PDB file of C-alpha atoms in Angstrom:
ATOM      1  CA  MET U   9       5.903  29.513  19.039  1.00  0.00           C
ATOM      2  CA  VAL U  10       8.636  26.313  17.175  1.00  0.00           C
ATOM      3  CA  GLY U  11       6.932  24.123  18.744  1.00  0.00           C
ATOM      4  CA  ASN U  12       2.804  25.133  17.807  1.00  0.00           C
ATOM      5  CA  LEU U  13       4.314  26.185  14.286  1.00  0.00           C
ATOM      6  CA  TRP U  14       5.666  21.793  14.213  1.00  0.00           C
ATOM      7  CA  TRP U  15       2.101  20.809  14.742  1.00  0.00           C
ATOM      8  CA  ARG U  16       0.361  22.538  13.130  1.00  0.00           C
ATOM      9  CA  ALA U  17       2.178  21.784  10.029  1.00  0.00           C
ATOM     10  CA  GLY U  18       2.006  17.785  11.141  1.00  0.00           C
ATOM     11  CA  ALA U  19      -1.679  18.307  11.717  1.00  0.00           C
ATOM     12  CA  SER U  20      -2.106  19.838   8.353  1.00  0.00           C
ATOM     13  CA  TYR U  21      -0.387  17.713   6.658  1.00  0.00           C
ATOM     14  CA  VAL U  22      -2.354  14.346   8.468  1.00  0.00           C
ATOM     15  CA  SER U  23      -5.500  16.401   7.621  1.00  0.00           C
ATOM     16  CA  VAL U  24      -4.342  17.086   4.085  1.00  0.00           C
ATOM     17  CA  ARG U  25      -3.296  12.657   3.813  1.00  0.00           C
ATOM     18  CA  GLY U  26      -6.172  11.498   4.719  1.00  0.00           C
ATOM     19  CA  ALA U  27      -8.537  13.479   1.806  1.00  0.00           C
ATOM     20  CA  MET U  28      -5.920  12.049  -0.172  1.00  0.00           C
ATOM     21  CA  ILE U  29      -6.736   8.080   0.933  1.00  0.00           C
ATOM     22  CA  ALA U  30     -10.568   8.459   1.244  1.00  0.00           C
ATOM     23  CA  ARG U  31     -10.503   9.948  -2.678  1.00  0.00           C
ATOM     24  CA  ALA U  32     -11.525   6.711  -4.510  1.00  0.00           C
ATOM     25  CA  PRO U  33      -9.490   6.172  -7.841  1.00  0.00           C
ATOM     26  CA  GLY U  34     -11.228   6.459 -10.796  1.00  0.00           C
ATOM     27  CA  PRO U  35     -10.918   3.572 -13.216  1.00  0.00           C
ATOM     28  CA  GLY U  36      -8.201   3.946 -15.563  1.00  0.00           C
ATOM     29  CA  ASP U  37      -6.980   1.794 -18.291  1.00  0.00           C
ATOM     30  CA  ASP U  38      -4.590  -0.600 -16.394  1.00  0.00           C
ATOM     31  CA  GLN U  39      -8.484  -2.538 -16.186  1.00  0.00           C
ATOM     32  CA  ASP U  40      -7.912  -6.013 -14.015  1.00  0.00           C
ATOM     33  CA  TYR U  41      -9.928  -9.450 -13.488  1.00  0.00           C
ATOM     34  CA  VAL U  42      -8.900  -9.982  -9.148  1.00  0.00           C
ATOM     35  CA  LEU U  43      -8.744  -6.951  -7.825  1.00  0.00           C
ATOM     36  CA  GLY U  44     -12.930  -6.095  -9.567  1.00  0.00           C
ATOM     37  CA  GLY U  45     -11.835  -3.454 -12.790  1.00  0.00           C
ATOM     38  CA  THR U  46     -13.811  -5.469 -15.213  1.00  0.00           C
ATOM     39  CA  ASP U  47     -16.744  -5.486 -13.101  1.00  0.00           C
ATOM     40  CA  LYS U  48     -20.482  -4.386 -14.916  1.00  0.00           C
ATOM     41  CA  GLU U  49     -20.796  -1.299 -12.840  1.00  0.00           C
ATOM     42  CA  TRP U  50     -17.215   0.091 -14.079  1.00  0.00           C
ATOM     43  CA  MET U  51     -17.372  -1.866 -17.509  1.00  0.00           C
ATOM     44  CA  PRO U  52     -21.346  -1.941 -18.399  1.00  0.00           C
ATOM     45  CA  ALA U  53     -20.088  -2.634 -22.500  1.00  0.00           C
ATOM     46  CA  LEU U  54     -17.958  -4.945 -21.762  1.00  0.00           C
ATOM     47  CA  HIS U  55     -20.188  -6.988 -19.536  1.00  0.00           C
ATOM     48  CA  LYS U  56     -23.179  -7.015 -21.980  1.00  0.00           C
ATOM     49  CA  TYR U  57     -20.510  -7.992 -25.273  1.00  0.00           C
ATOM     50  CA  LEU U  58     -18.714 -10.007 -24.322  1.00  0.00           C
ATOM     51  CA  ARG U  59     -19.559 -11.275 -20.804  1.00  0.00           C
ATOM     52  CA  LEU U  60     -22.990 -12.213 -21.325  1.00  0.00           C
ATOM     53  CA  GLN U  61     -22.524 -13.538 -24.690  1.00  0.00           C
ATOM     54  CA  GLY U  62     -20.141 -15.894 -23.280  1.00  0.00           C
ATOM     55  CA  LEU U  63     -16.120 -14.470 -23.485  1.00  0.00           C
ATOM     56  CA  GLU U  64     -14.922 -13.963 -19.909  1.00  0.00           C
ATOM     57  CA  LEU U  65     -10.624 -14.566 -20.252  1.00  0.00           C
ATOM     58  CA  PRO U  66     -10.327 -14.469 -16.122  1.00  0.00           C
ATOM     59  CA  HIS U  67      -6.685 -16.012 -17.370  1.00  0.00           C
ATOM     60  CA  PHE U  68      -5.408 -13.656 -19.601  1.00  0.00           C
ATOM     61  CA  VAL U  69      -2.012 -12.403 -20.276  1.00  0.00           C
ATOM     62  CA  THR U  70       0.068 -10.017 -22.718  1.00  0.00           C
ATOM     63  CA  SER U  71       3.541  -9.713 -23.298  1.00  0.00           C
ATOM     64  CA  PHE U  72       3.243  -6.280 -23.259  1.00  0.00           C
ATOM     65  CA  ALA U  73       0.783  -4.243 -20.951  1.00  0.00           C
ATOM     66  CA  SER U  74       1.509  -1.008 -22.631  1.00  0.00           C
ATOM     67  CA  CYS U  75      -2.220  -0.622 -24.303  1.00  0.00           C
ATOM     68  CA  CYS U  76      -1.689  -0.353 -28.246  1.00  0.00           C
ATOM     69  CA  PRO U  77       0.717  -2.920 -28.332  1.00  0.00           C
ATOM     70  CA  SER U  78      -1.089  -5.512 -26.575  1.00  0.00           C
ATOM     71  CA  ARG U  79      -4.270  -5.567 -28.691  1.00  0.00           C
ATOM     72  CA  THR U  80      -2.358  -5.629 -31.683  1.00  0.00           C
ATOM     73  CA  SER U  81      -0.804  -8.556 -30.123  1.00  0.00           C
ATOM     74  CA  PHE U  82      -4.069 -10.033 -28.977  1.00  0.00           C
ATOM     75  CA  PHE U  83      -5.485  -9.307 -32.856  1.00  0.00           C
ATOM     76  CA  THR U  84      -3.132 -10.870 -34.756  1.00  0.00           C
ATOM     77  CA  GLY U  85      -1.522 -13.816 -33.024  1.00  0.00           C
ATOM     78  CA  LYS U  86       1.978 -11.714 -33.230  1.00  0.00           C
ATOM     79  CA  HIS U  87       4.256 -10.191 -31.148  1.00  0.00           C
ATOM     80  CA  CYS U  88       4.342  -6.288 -30.925  1.00  0.00           C
ATOM     81  CA  HIS U  89       8.244  -6.676 -32.013  1.00  0.00           C
ATOM     82  CA  ASN U  90       7.205  -8.192 -35.426  1.00  0.00           C
ATOM     83  CA  THR U  91       3.901  -5.547 -36.516  1.00  0.00           C
ATOM     84  CA  ASN U  92       6.135  -3.013 -35.100  1.00  0.00           C
ATOM     85  CA  ILE U  93       3.314  -1.468 -33.302  1.00  0.00           C
ATOM     86  CA  THR U  94       5.679  -0.887 -30.370  1.00  0.00           C
ATOM     87  CA  SER U  95       4.039   2.031 -28.251  1.00  0.00           C
ATOM     88  CA  ASN U  96       0.661   4.110 -27.237  1.00  0.00           C
ATOM     89  CA  GLY U  97       1.775   6.934 -29.669  1.00  0.00           C
ATOM     90  CA  LEU U  98       1.552   8.744 -32.973  1.00  0.00           C
ATOM     91  CA  LEU U  99       5.135   7.546 -34.342  1.00  0.00           C
ATOM     92  CA  ARG U 100       5.477   3.709 -33.391  1.00  0.00           C
ATOM     93  CA  GLY U 101       1.780   3.534 -31.848  1.00  0.00           C
ATOM     94  CA  SER U 102      -1.887   3.924 -32.344  1.00  0.00           C
ATOM     95  CA  ALA U 103      -5.066   3.070 -34.436  1.00  0.00           C
ATOM     96  CA  PHE U 104      -3.909   4.699 -37.226  1.00  0.00           C
ATOM     97  CA  LYS U 105      -0.298   3.116 -37.734  1.00  0.00           C
ATOM     98  CA  PHE U 106      -2.386  -0.957 -37.058  1.00  0.00           C
ATOM     99  CA  PHE U 107      -4.792   0.687 -40.357  1.00  0.00           C
ATOM    100  CA  ASP U 108      -1.348   2.689 -42.387  1.00  0.00           C
ATOM    101  CA  TYR U 109      -0.061  -0.869 -42.133  1.00  0.00           C
ATOM    102  CA  GLY U 110      -2.427  -2.894 -43.254  1.00  0.00           C
ATOM    103  CA  LEU U 111      -2.912  -5.118 -39.701  1.00  0.00           C
ATOM    104  CA  ASP U 112      -6.667  -5.122 -40.704  1.00  0.00           C
ATOM    105  CA  HIS U 113      -6.521  -6.783 -42.845  1.00  0.00           C
ATOM    106  CA  ASP U 114      -5.827 -10.232 -41.256  1.00  0.00           C
ATOM    107  CA  TYR U 115      -6.651 -10.192 -38.151  1.00  0.00           C
ATOM    108  CA  LEU U 116      -8.972 -11.694 -35.506  1.00  0.00           C
ATOM    109  CA  PRO U 117     -12.809  -9.919 -35.830  1.00  0.00           C
ATOM    110  CA  LEU U 118     -11.524 -11.497 -40.293  1.00  0.00           C
ATOM    111  CA  TRP U 119     -11.518 -14.722 -38.776  1.00  0.00           C
ATOM    112  CA  LEU U 120     -14.233 -15.535 -36.363  1.00  0.00           C
ATOM    113  CA  GLN U 121     -16.231 -14.217 -39.861  1.00  0.00           C
ATOM    114  CA  ALA U 122     -14.566 -16.512 -41.839  1.00  0.00           C
ATOM    115  CA  PRO U 123     -16.968 -18.865 -43.502  1.00  0.00           C
ATOM    116  CA  SER U 124     -15.524 -22.634 -42.910  1.00  0.00           C
ATOM    117  CA  LEU U 125     -15.186 -21.447 -39.267  1.00  0.00           C
ATOM    118  CA  PHE U 126     -17.552 -24.097 -37.239  1.00  0.00           C
ATOM    119  CA  LEU U 127     -17.392 -22.741 -33.003  1.00  0.00           C
ATOM    120  CA  ALA U 128     -19.241 -24.251 -30.314  1.00  0.00           C
ATOM    121  CA  GLY U 129     -20.217 -24.393 -27.392  1.00  0.00           C
ATOM    122  CA  LEU U 130     -18.934 -26.678 -24.737  1.00  0.00           C
TER     123      LEU U 130
END
């Protein structure tokens, strides 16, 4: 009786574990160039508006992996501790803080619109 119980428990574990492994994970916030997380089928807007327009950053590295601090560093050219955007939460991060701190007055999208900026394809 006890042996039969252990056999059933083991078989149940194997079938549940197999179902968990077989399920493909959905896309997340940590998209990865090497593992294909930035491919066209996962991120069509990225492909359409950036990659097809000539922007691709396969070797980009960030100093802070969390979303809001990383994006703030990218857009401002400053480390997150210099912008005070240090997390994703409302207290120390988020787009609201980005705009509240006035970081949108001097950042990458504005720099790229400067009339004196000359961009040439290499």
